[in-house]
Tab-separated table of C-alpha atoms in Angstrom:
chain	number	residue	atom	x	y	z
G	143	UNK	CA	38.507	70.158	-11.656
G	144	UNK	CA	38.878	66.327	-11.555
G	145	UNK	CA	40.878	64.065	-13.909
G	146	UNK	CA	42.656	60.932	-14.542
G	147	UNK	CA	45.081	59.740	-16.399
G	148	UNK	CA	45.866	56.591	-18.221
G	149	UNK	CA	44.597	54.664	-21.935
G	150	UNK	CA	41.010	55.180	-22.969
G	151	UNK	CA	38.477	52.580	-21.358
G	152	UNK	CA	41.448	51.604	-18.492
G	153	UNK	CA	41.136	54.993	-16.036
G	154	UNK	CA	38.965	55.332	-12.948
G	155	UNK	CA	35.782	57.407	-13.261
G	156	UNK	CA	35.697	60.405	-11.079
G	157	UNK	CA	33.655	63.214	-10.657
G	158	UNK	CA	33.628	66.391	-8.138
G	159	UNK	CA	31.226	68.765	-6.797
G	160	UNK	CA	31.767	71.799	-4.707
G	161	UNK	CA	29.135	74.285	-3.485
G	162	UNK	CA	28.810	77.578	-1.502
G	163	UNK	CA	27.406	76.619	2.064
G	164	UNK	CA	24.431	79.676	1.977
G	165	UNK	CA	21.196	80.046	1.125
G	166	UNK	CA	20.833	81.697	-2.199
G	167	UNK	CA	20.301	85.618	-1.780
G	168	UNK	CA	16.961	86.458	-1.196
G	169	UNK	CA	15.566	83.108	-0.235
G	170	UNK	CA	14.139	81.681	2.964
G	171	UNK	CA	15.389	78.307	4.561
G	172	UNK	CA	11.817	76.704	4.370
G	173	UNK	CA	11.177	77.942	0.619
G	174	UNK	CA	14.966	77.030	-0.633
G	175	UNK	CA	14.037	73.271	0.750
G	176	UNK	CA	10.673	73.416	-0.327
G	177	UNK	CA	12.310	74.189	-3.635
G	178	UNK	CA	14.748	70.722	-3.848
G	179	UNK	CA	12.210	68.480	-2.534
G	180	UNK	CA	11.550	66.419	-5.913
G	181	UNK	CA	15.507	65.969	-6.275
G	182	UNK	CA	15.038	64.248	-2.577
G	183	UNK	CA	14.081	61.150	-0.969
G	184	UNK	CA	11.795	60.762	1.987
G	185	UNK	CA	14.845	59.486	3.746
G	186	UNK	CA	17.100	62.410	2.454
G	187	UNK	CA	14.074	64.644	3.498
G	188	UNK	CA	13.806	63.352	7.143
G	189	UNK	CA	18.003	64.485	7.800
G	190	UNK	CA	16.887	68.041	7.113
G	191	UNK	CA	13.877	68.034	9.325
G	192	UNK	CA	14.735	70.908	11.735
G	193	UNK	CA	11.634	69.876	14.515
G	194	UNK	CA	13.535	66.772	15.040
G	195	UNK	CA	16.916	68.695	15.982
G	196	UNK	CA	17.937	70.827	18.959
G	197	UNK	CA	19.149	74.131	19.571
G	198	UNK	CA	18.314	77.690	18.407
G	199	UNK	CA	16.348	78.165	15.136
G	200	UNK	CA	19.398	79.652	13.453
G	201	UNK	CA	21.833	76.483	14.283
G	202	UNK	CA	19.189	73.906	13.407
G	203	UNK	CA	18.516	75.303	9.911
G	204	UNK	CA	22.604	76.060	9.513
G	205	UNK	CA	22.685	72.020	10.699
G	206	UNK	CA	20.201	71.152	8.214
G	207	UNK	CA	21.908	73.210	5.506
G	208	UNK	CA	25.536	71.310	5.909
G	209	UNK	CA	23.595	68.145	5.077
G	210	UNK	CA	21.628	69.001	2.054
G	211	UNK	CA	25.213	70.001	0.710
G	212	UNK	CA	26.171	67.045	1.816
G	213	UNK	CA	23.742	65.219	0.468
G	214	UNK	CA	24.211	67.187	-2.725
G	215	UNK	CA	27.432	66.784	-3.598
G	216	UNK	CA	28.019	63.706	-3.298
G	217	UNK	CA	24.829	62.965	-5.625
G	218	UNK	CA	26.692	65.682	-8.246
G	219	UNK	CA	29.763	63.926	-7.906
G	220	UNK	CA	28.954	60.818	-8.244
G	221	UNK	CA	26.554	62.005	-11.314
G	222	UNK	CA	29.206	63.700	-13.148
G	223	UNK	CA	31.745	60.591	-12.861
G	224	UNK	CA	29.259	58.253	-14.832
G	225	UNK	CA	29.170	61.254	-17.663
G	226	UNK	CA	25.498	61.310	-17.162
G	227	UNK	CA	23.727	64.433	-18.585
G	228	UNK	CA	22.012	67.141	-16.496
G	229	UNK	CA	18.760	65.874	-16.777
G	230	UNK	CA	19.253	62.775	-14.985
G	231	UNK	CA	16.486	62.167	-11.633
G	232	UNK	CA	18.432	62.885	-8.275
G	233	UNK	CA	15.804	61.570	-6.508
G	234	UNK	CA	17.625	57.787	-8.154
G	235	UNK	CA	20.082	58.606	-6.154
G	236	UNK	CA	19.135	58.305	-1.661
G	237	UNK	CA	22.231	58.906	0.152
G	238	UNK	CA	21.667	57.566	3.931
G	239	UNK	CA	24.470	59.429	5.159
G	240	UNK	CA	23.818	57.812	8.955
G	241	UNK	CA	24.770	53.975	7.928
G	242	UNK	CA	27.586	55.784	5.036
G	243	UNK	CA	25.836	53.524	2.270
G	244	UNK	CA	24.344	55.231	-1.167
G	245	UNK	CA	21.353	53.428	-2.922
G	246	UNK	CA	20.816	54.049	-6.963
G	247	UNK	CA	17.124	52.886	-8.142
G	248	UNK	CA	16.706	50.985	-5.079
G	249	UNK	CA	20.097	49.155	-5.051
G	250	UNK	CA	22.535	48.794	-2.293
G	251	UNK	CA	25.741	50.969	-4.449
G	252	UNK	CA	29.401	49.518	-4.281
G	253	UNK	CA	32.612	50.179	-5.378
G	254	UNK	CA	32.726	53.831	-4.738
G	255	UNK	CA	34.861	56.308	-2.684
G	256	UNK	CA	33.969	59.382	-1.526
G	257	UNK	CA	36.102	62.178	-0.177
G	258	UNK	CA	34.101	65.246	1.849
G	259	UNK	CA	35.696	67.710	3.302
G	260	UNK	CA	35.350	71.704	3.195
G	261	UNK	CA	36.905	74.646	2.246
G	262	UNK	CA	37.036	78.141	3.251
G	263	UNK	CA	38.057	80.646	0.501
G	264	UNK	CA	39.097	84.315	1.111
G	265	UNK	CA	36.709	86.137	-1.555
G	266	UNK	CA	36.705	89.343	-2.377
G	267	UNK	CA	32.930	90.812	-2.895
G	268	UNK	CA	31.874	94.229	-4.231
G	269	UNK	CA	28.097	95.516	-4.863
G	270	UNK	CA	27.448	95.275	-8.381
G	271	UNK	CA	26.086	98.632	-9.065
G	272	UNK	CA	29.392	100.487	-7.970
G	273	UNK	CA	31.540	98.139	-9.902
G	274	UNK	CA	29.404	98.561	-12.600
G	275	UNK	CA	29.729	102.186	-12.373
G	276	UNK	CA	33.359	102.991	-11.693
G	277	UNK	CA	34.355	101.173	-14.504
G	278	UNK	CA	32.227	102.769	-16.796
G	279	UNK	CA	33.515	106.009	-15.658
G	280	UNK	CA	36.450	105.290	-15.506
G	281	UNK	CA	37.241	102.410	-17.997
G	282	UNK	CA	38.734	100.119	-15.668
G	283	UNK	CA	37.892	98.007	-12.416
G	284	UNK	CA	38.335	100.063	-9.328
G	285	UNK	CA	41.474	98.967	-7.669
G	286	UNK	CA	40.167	98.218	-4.025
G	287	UNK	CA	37.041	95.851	-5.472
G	288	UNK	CA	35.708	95.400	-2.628
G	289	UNK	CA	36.384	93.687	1.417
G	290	UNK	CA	37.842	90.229	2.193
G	291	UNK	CA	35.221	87.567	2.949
G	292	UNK	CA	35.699	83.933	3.810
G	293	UNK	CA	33.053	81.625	2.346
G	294	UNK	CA	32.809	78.072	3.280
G	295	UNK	CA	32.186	75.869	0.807
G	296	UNK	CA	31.407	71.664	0.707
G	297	UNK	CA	33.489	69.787	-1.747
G	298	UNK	CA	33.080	66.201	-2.667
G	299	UNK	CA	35.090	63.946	-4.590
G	300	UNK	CA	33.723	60.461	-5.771
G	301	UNK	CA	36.133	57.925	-7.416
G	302	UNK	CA	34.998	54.570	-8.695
G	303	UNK	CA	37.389	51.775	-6.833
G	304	UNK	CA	36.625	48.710	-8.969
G	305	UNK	CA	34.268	46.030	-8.610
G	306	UNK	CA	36.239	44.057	-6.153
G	307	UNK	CA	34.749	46.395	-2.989
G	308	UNK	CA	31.663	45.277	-2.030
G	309	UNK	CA	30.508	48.251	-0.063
G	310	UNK	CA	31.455	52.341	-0.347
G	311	UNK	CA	33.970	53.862	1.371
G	312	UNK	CA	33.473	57.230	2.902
G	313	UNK	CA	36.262	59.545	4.039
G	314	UNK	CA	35.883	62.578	6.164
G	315	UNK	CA	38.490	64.915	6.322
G	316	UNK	CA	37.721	68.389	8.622
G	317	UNK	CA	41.166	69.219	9.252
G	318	UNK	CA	43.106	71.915	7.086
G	319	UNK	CA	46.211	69.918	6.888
G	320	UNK	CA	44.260	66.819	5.612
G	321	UNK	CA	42.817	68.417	2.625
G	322	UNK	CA	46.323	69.459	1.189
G	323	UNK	CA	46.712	66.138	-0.942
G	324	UNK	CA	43.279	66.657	-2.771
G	325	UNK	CA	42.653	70.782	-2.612
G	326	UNK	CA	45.069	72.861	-4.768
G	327	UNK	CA	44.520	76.486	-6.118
G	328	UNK	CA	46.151	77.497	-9.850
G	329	UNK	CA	45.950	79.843	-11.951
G	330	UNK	CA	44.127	80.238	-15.492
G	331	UNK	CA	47.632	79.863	-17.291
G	332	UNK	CA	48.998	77.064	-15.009
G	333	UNK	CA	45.319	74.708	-16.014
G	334	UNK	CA	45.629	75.699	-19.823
G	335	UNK	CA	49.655	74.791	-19.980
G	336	UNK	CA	49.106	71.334	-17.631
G	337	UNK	CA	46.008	70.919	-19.990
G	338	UNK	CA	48.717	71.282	-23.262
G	339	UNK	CA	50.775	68.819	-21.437
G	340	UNK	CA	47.824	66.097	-20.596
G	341	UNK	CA	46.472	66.433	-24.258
G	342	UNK	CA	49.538	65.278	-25.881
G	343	UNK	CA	50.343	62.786	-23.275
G	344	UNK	CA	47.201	61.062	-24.214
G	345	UNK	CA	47.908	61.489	-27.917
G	346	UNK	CA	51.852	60.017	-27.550
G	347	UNK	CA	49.834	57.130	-25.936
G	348	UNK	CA	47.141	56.562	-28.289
G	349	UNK	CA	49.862	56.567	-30.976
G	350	UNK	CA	51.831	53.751	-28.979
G	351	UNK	CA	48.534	51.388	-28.263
């Protein structure tokens, strides 16, 4: 979740993305691109080109993965800060992640920031079926659910900087200690009581413009 605060018209747009790095279950490397092609650009394309890398099979299309979520987020993120709706054409969007610029409709973009960095989460994963059927035989989830796995996910913050900054900043972080000033974990309770407090914030301060 991404928010900021502050009088209606006078806050910084901001949007965030995070995505599993894996292929969905079931699908193949080649088909899962195949798949995303129209949301791409022929430039966006050429980064995931595995004959033009080096190594094993395996690392090339693991390579090639990391920067279509790359590549993804940052066009989610940066989609969701200008409130646009589902629909809208990712292919508007060519991020040439090489030079660190990001075109829209053909346009150089500026006055952005983006923040990319990942995170792995501790998850814990059960099969389905003998979830499914403890609890109905027993009326309740079974208390060891299932074995600890870490999953790496890509994250992506954009934030709009004002149209002072006449190019888009990009900021890396791959360090654990570097994403503790963005990456915080809460609880359902703790998001619905700071969401109590941020609604009547913004109402005290409607009332006082």
């Amino acid at each position: 979740m991404a928010f900021s605060l502050g009088r209606k018209h006078k806050v910084w747009n901001i949007g965030v993305d995070v995505v599993k790095i894996a292929l969905p279950k079931g699908i193949q490397f080649n088909t899962y691109i195949d798949s995303l092609r129209h949301k791409l650009t022929a430039t966006e394309a050429s980064y995931l080109d595995t004959s033009q890398m080096n190594g094993s099979e395996e690392d090339r299309e693991k390579r090639a993965l990391n920067r279509l979520f790359v590549i993804w987020t940052i066009k989610e993120s940066y989609i969701k800060a200008l409130g646009q709706p589902p629909g809208f054409d990712f292919s508007r969007v060519e991020c040439r992640i090489p030079d660190e610029e990001i075109y829209v409709d053909g346009k150089r973009l500026t006055g952005w920031e983006f923040r990319l960095f990942k995170s792995n989460v501790g998850v814990l994963r059960t099969a389905n079926s003998v979830f499914r059927e403890y609890r109905n035989q027993t009326g309740v989830p079974p208390a060891n659910p299932g074995a600890l796995q870490t999953e790496i996910y890509q994250c992506c913050m954009t934030i709009y900087r004002g149209s002072e900054l006449n190019k888009c900043i990009f900021k890396w972080s791959e360090q654990s200690g570097e994403l503790d000033k963005f990456l915080r974990f809460v609880t359902l309770d703790a998001m619905v009581n700071a969401a109590k407090h941020i609604s009547a914030d913004g109402l005290n301060r409607e009332r006082g413009s």
